[in-house]
mmCIF file of C-alpha atoms in Angstrom:
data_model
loop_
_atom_site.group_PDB
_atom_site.id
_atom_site.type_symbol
_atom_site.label_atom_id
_atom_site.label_comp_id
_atom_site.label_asym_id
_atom_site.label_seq_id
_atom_site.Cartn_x
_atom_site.Cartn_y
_atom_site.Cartn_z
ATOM 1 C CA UNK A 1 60.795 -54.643 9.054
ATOM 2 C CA UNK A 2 62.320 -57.799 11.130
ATOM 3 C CA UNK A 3 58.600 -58.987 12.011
ATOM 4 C CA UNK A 4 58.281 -58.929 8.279
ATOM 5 C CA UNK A 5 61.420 -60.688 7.635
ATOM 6 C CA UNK A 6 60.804 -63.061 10.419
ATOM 7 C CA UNK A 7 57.258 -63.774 9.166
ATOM 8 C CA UNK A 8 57.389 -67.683 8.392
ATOM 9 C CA UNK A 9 53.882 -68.719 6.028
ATOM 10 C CA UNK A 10 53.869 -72.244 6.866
ATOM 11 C CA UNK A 11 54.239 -71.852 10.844
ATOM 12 C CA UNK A 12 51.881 -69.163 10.308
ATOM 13 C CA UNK A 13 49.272 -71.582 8.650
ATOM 14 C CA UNK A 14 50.209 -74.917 11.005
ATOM 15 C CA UNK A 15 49.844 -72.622 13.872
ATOM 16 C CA UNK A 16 46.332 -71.260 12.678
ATOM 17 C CA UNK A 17 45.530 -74.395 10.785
ATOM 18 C CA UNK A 18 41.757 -74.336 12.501
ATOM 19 C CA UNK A 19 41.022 -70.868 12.678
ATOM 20 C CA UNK A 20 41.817 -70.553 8.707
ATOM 21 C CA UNK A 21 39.643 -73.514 7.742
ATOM 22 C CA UNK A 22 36.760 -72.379 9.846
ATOM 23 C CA UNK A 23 37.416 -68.255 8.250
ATOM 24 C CA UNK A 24 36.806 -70.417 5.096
ATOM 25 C CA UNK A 25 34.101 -72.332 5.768
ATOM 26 C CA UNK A 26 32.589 -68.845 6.866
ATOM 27 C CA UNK A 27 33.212 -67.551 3.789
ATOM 28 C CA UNK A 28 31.352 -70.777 1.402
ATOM 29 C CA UNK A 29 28.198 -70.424 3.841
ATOM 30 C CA UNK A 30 28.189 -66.777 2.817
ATOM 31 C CA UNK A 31 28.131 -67.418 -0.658
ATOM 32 C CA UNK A 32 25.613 -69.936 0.094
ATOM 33 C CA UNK A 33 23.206 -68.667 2.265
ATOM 34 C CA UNK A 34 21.317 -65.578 1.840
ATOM 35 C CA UNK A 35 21.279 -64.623 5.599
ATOM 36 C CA UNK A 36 24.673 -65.430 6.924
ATOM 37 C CA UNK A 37 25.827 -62.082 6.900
ATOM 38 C CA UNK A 38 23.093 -60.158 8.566
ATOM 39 C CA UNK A 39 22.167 -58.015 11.375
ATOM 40 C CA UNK A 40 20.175 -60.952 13.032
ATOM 41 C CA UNK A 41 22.782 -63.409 12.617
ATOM 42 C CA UNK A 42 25.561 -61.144 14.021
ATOM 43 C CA UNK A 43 23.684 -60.476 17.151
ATOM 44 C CA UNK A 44 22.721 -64.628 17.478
ATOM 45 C CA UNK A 45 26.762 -64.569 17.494
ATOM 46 C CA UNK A 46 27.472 -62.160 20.125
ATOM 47 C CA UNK A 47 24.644 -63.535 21.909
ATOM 48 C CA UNK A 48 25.695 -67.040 21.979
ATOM 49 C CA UNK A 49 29.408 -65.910 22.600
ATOM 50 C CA UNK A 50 29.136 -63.912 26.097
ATOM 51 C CA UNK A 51 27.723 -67.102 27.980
ATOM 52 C CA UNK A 52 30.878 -69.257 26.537
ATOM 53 C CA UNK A 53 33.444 -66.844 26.943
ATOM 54 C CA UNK A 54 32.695 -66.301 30.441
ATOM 55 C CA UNK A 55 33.234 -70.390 30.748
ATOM 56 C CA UNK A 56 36.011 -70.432 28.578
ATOM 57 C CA UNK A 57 38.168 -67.534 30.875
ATOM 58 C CA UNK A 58 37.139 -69.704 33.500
ATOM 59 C CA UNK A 59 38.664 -73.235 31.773
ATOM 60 C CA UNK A 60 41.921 -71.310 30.404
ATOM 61 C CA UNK A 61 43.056 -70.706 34.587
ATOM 62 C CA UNK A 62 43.209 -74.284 35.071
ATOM 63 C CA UNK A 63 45.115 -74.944 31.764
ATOM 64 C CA UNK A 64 47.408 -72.336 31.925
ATOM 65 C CA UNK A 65 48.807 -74.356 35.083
ATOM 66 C CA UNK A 66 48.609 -77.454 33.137
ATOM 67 C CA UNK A 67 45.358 -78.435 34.774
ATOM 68 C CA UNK A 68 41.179 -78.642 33.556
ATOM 69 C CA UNK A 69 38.229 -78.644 34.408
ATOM 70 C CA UNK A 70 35.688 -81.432 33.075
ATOM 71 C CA UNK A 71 33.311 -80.470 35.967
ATOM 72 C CA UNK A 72 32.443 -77.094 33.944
ATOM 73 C CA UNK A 73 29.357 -78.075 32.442
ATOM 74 C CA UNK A 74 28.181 -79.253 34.820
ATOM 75 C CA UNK A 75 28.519 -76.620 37.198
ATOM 76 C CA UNK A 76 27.289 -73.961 34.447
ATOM 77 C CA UNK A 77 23.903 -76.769 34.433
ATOM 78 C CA UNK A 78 23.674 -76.491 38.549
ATOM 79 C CA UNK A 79 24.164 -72.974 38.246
ATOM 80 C CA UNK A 80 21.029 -72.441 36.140
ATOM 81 C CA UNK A 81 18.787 -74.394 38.080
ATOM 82 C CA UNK A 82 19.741 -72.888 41.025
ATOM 83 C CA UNK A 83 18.707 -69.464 39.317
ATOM 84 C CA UNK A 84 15.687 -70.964 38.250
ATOM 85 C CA UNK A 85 14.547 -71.868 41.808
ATOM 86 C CA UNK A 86 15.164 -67.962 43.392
ATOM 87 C CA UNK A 87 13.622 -66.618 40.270
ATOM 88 C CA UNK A 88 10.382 -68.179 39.334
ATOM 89 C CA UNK A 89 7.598 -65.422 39.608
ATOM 90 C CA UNK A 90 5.960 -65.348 43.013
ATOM 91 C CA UNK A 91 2.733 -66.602 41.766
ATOM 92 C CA UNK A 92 3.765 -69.548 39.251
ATOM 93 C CA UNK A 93 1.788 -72.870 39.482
ATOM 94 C CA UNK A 94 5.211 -75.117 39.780
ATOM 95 C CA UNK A 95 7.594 -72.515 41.485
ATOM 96 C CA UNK A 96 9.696 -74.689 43.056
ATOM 97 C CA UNK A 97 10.102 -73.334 46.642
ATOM 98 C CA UNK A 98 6.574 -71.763 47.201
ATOM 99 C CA UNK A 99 7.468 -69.728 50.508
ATOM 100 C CA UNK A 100 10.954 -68.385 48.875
ATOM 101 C CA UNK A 101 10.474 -64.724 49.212
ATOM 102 C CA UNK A 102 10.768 -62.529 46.267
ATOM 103 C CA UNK A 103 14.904 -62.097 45.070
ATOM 104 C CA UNK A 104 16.279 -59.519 43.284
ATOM 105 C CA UNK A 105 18.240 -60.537 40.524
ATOM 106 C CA UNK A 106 21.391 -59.003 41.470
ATOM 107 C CA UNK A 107 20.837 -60.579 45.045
ATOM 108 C CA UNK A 108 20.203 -64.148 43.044
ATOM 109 C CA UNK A 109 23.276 -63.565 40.831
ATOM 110 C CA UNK A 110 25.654 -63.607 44.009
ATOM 111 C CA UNK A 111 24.109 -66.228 45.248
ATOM 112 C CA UNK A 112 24.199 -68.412 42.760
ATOM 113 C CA UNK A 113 28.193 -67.359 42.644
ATOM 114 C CA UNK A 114 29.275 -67.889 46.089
ATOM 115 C CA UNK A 115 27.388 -71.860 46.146
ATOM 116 C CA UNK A 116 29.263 -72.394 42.416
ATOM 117 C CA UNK A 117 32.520 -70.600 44.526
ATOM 118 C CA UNK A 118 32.255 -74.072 46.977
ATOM 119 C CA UNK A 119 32.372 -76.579 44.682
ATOM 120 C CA UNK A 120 35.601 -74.595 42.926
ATOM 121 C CA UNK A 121 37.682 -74.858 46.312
ATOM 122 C CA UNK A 122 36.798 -78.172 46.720
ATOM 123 C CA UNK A 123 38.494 -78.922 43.154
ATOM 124 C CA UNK A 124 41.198 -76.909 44.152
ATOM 125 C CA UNK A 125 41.616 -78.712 47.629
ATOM 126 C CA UNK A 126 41.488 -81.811 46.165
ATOM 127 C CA UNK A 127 44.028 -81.054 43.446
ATOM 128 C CA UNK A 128 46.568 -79.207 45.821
ATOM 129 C CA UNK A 129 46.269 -81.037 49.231
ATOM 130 C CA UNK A 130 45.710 -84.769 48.028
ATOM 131 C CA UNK A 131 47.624 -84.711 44.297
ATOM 132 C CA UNK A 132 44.811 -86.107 42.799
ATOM 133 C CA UNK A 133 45.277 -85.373 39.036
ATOM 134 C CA UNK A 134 43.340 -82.433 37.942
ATOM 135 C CA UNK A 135 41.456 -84.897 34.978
ATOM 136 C CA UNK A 136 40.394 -87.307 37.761
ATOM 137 C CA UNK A 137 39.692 -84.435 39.927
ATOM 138 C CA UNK A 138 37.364 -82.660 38.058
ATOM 139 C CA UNK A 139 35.249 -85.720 36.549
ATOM 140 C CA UNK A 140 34.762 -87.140 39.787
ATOM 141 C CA UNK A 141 33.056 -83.275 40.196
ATOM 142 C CA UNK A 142 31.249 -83.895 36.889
ATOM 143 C CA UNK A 143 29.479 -86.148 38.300
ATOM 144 C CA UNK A 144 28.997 -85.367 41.940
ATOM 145 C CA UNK A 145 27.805 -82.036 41.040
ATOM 146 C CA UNK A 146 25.514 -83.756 38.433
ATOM 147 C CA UNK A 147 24.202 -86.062 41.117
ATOM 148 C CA UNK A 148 23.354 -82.939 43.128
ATOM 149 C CA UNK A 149 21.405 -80.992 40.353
ATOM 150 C CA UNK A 150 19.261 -83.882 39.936
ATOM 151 C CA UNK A 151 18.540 -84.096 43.456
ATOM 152 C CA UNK A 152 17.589 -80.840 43.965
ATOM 153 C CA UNK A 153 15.140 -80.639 41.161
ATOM 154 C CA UNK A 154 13.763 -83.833 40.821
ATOM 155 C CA UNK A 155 14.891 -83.954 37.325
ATOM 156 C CA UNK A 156 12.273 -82.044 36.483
ATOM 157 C CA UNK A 157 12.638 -78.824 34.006
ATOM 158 C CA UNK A 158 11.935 -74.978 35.754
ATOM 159 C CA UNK A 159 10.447 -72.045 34.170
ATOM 160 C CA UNK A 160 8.066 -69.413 35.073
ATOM 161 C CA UNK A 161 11.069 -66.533 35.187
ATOM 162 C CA UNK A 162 10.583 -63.048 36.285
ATOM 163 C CA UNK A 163 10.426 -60.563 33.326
ATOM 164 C CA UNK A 164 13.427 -58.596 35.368
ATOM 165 C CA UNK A 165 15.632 -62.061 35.182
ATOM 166 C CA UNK A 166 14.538 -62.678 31.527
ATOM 167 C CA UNK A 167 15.514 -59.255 30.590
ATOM 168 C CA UNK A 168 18.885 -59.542 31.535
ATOM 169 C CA UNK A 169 19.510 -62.316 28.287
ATOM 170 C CA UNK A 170 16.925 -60.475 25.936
ATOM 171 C CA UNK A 171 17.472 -56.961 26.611
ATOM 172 C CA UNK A 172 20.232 -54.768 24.770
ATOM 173 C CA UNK A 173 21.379 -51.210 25.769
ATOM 174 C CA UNK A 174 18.538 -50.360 23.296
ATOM 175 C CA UNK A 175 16.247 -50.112 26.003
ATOM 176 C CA UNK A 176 18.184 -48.362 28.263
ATOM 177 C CA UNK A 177 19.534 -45.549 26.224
ATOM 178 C CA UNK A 178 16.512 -45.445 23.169
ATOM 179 C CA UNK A 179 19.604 -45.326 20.834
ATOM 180 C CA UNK A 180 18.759 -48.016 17.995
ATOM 181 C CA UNK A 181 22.232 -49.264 16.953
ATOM 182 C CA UNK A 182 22.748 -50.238 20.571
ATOM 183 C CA UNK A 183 20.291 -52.650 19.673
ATOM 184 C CA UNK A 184 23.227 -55.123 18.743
ATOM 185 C CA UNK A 185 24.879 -54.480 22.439
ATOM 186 C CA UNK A 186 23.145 -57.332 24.649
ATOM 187 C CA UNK A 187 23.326 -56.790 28.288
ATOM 188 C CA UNK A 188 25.086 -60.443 27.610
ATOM 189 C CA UNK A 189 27.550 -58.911 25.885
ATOM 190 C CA UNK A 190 28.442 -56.345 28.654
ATOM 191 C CA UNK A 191 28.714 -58.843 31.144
ATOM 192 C CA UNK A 192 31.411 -60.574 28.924
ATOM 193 C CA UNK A 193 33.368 -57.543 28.505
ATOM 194 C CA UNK A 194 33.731 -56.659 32.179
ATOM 195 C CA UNK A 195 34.747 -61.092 32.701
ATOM 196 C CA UNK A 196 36.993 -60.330 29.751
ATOM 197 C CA UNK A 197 38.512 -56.668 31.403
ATOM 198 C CA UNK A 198 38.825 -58.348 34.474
ATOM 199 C CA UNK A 199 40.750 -61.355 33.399
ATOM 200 C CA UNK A 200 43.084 -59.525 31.628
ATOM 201 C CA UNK A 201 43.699 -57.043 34.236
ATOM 202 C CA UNK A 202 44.359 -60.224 37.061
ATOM 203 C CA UNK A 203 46.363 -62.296 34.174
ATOM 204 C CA UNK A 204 48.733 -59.544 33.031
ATOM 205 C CA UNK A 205 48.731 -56.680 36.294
ATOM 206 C CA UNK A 206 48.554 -59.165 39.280
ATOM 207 C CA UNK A 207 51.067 -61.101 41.429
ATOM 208 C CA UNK A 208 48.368 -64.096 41.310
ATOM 209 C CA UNK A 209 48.660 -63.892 36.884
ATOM 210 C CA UNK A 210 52.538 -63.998 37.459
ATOM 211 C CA UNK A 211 51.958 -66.891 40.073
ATOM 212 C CA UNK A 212 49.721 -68.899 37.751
ATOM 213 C CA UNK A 213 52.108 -68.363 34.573
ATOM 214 C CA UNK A 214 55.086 -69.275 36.520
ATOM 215 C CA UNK A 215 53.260 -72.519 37.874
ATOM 216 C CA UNK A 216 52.286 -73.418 34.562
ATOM 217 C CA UNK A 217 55.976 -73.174 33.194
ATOM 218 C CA UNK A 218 57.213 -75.177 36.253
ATOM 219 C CA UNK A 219 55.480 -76.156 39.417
ATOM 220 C CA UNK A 220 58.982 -77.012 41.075
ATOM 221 C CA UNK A 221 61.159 -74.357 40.070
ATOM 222 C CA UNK A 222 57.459 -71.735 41.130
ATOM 223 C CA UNK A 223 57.425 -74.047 44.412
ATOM 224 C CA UNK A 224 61.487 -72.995 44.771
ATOM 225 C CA UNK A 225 60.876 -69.162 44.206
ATOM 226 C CA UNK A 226 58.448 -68.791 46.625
ATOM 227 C CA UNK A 227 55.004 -69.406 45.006
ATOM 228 C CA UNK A 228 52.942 -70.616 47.347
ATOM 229 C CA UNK A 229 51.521 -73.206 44.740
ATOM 230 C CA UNK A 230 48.599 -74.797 46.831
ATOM 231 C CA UNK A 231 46.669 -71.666 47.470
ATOM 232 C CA UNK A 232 47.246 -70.183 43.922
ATOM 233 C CA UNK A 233 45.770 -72.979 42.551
ATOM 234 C CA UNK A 234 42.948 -73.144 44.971
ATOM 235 C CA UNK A 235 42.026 -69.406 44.052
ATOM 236 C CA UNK A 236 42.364 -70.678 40.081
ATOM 237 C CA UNK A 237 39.820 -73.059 40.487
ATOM 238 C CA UNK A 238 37.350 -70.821 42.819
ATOM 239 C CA UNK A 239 37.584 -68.037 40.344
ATOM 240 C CA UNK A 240 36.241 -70.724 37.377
ATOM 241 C CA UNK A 241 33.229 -71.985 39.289
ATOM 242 C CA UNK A 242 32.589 -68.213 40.107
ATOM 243 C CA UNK A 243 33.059 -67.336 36.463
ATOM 244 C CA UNK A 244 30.736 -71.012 35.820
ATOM 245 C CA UNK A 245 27.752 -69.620 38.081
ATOM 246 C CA UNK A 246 27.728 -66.257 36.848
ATOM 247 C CA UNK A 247 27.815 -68.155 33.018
ATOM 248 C CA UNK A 248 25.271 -69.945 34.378
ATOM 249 C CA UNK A 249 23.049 -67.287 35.648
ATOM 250 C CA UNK A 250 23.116 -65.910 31.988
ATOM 251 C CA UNK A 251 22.604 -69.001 30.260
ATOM 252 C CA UNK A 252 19.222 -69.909 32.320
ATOM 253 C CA UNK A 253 18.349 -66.514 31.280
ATOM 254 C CA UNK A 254 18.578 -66.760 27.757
ATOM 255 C CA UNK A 255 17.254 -70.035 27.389
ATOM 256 C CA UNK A 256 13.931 -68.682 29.809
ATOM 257 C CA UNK A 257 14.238 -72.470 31.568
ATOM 258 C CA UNK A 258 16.703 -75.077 33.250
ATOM 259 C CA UNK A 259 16.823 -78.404 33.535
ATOM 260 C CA UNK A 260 19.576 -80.914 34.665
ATOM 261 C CA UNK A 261 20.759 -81.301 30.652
ATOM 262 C CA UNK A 262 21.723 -77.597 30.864
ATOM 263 C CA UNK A 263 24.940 -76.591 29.526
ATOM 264 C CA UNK A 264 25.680 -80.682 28.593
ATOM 265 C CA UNK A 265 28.950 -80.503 26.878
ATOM 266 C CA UNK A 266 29.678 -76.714 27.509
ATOM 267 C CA UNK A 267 33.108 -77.656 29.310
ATOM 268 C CA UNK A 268 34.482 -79.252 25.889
ATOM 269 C CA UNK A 269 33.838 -76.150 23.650
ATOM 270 C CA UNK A 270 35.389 -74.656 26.268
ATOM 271 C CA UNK A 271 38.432 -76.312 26.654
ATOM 272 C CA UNK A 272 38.618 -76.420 23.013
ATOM 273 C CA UNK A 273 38.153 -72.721 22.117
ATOM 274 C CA UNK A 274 41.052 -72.453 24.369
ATOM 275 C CA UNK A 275 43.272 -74.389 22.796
ATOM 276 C CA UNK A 276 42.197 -73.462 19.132
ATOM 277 C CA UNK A 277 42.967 -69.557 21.040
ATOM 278 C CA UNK A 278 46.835 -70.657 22.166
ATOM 279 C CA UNK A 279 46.011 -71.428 25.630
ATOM 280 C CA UNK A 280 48.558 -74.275 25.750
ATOM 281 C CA UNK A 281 47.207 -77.281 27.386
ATOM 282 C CA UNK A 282 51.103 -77.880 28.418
ATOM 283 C CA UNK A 283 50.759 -75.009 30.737
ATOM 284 C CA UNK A 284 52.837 -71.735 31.247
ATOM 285 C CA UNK A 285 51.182 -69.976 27.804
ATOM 286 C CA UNK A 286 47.446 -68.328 26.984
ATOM 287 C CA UNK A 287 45.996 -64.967 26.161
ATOM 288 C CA UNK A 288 42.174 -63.447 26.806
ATOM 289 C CA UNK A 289 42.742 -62.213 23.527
ATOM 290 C CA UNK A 290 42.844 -65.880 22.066
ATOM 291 C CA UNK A 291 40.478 -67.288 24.482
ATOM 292 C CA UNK A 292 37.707 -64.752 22.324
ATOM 293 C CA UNK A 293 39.096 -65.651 19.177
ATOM 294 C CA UNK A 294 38.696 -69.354 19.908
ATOM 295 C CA UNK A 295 35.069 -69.276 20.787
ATOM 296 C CA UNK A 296 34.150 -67.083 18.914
ATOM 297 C CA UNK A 297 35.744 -69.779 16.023
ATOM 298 C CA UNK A 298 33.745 -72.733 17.440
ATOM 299 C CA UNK A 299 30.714 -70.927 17.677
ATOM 300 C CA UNK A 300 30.815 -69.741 13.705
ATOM 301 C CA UNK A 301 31.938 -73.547 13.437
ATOM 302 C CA UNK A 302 28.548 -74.465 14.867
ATOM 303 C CA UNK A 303 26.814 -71.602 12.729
ATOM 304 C CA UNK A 304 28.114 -72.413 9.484
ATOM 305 C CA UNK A 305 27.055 -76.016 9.746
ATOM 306 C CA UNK A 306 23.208 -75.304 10.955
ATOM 307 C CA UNK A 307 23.205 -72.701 7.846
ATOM 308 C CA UNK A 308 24.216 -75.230 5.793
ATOM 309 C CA UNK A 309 21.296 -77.565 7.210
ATOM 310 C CA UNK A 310 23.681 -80.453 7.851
ATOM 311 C CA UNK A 311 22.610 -83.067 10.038
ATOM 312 C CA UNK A 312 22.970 -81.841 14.217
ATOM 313 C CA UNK A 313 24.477 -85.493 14.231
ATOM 314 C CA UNK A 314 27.392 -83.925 11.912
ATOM 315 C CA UNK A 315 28.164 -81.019 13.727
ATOM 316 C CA UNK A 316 28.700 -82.900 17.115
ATOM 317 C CA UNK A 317 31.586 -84.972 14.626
ATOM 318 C CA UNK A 318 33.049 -81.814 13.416
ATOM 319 C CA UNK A 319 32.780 -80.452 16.881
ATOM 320 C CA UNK A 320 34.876 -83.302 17.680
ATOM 321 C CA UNK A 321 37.176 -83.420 15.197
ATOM 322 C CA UNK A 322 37.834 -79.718 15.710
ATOM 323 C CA UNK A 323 38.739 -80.591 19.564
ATOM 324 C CA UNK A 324 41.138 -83.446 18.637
ATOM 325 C CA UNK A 325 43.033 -81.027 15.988
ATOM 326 C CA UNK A 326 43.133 -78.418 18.551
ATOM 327 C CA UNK A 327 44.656 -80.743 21.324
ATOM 328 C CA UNK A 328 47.345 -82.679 18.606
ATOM 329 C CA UNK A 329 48.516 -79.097 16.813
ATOM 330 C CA UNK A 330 49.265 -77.777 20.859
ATOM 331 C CA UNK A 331 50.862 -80.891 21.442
ATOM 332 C CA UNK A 332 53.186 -80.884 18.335
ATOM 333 C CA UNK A 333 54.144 -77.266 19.099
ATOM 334 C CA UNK A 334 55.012 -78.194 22.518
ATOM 335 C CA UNK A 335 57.366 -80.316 21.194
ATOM 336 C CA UNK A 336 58.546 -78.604 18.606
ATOM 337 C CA UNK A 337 59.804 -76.707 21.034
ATOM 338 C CA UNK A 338 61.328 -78.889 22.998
#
């Protein structure tokens, strides 16, 4: 009875402003497009989701303690080449490192992990040790790590996957189990529930979730209390490049190739579906509850406006728009509260 009575509509709607709209807009392209709501469609979603979430639990870390990460892209790109080159079939004409011996894919997953899990502590490092503002920080990675992934593959594209690599995108637990409305359970999907599980359990059951909060409400008065801050937010930051390469691994899966334009812009839907999910970018506030609900926002976002045929030029200006909205409606509840 007092939630009811403490209910207010308008914060309700100023605080959900973006999620309402884009609920709407769901609901026009329904009424306008025959296959909107359909089987297909809804497994395209979850699909599309897993890879982004895993960035996006990744991104929220670093914001919660009033930091980001503009390097994640990037590293989700580097990531899938580097999958690409231990998991080209033996016997492919361009396989990048001929005399690589065969990998499994688990093996290549780690891999692929622990090289992202470098880059990660060098962010952190850099961040904790020198001061260097996480923005700067992390673009200065955008680009280094970029610089790398061209390097290494010559800016050329890779392809020629093993069936057992490509199976981990396509394949649903369908095939394992013969049950047919498992069919709409990608292994994609699983591998985004565990992230999620995980995340939760470390943000809400762990000294380091405590630790980050408390940084992210006030470095000094953390600093005071105990928290050793540097190391905390080193392990923030080596946690999201782990959580980048194993997005990565998934994402060079389901798109069967890589190239160094992999997973372009990925760190900006990220950082958005954050925000638009209540992960403050002011630090000290964010859910893995509202990280899901924000991508899985800006990916119908991106869905409505393809079934609605609208120009791709348009949906990288809503995309926008929807980022700038996100950012201003944190900002003016920050201060609201202030």
């Amino acid at each position: 009875m007092e939630r009811i009575k403490s209910f207010n509509p308008k914060k309700f709607v100023s605080d959900n402003a973006i999620i309402l709209l884009i609920l709407l807009l769901a609901v026009f392209t329904a009424f306008n497009s025959e296959n909107f709501i359909s089987q297909s469609n809804l497994k395209n979603l979850i699909i599309n989701v897993s890879p982004r979430f895993i960035i996006a639990c990744g991104v929220s870390g670093c914001l919660i303690i009033k930091g980001t990460d503009l390097s994640a892209g990037r590293q989700v790109g580097l990531a899938a080449c580097v999958s690409a080159m231990l998991l080209q079939e033996m016997d492919y004409a361009s396989k990048m490192f001929p005399n690589l011996p065969d990998i499994p894919w688990p093996v290549a997953m780690l891999i692929v992990m622990a090289v992202m899990a470098v880059f990660g502590a060098i962010n952190g490092a850099i961040i904790a040790f020198l001061k260097v503002p996480p923005f700067i920080a992390t673009l200065g990675m955008q680009l280094v790590v970029y610089g790398i992934c061209s390097v290494t593959t010559g800016n050329q594209p890779m392809g020629g996957y093993k069936e057992s690599y490509r199976q981990v995108a396509s394949g649903s637990l369908k095939a394992a189990t013969g049950i047919e409305f498992l069919d709409y359970i990608p292994y994609l999907a699983i591998f985004a529930f565990i992230v999620g599980l995980f995340i939760w359990f470390l943000y809400n059951k762990t000294r380091h979730g405590k630790y980050m909060y408390a940084i992210g409400g006030n470095e000094n008065a953390a600093q005071v209390a105990g928290v050793n801050v540097p190391a905390t937010i080193i392990r923030i930051y080596v946690l999201a490049s782990i959580l980048y390469g194993l997005a990565g691994f998934l994402v060079g899966a389901k798109a069967g190739g890589a190239s160094t334009a992999t997973a372009y812009g990925y760190e900006l839907e990220a950082i958005a579906a954050c925000t638009i999910g209540g992960v403050s970018a002011n630090g000290g506030v964010g859910k893995v509850s509202g990280v899901l609900v924000g991508v899985l926002v800006f990916e119908v976002l991106k869905i409505c406006l393809q079934f609605l045929r609208l120009d791709p030029a348009y949906t990288y200006i809503a995309q926008g728009a929807v980022i700038i909205v996100a950012v201003a409606l944190d900002l003016r509840k920050y201060l609201a509260k202030k």
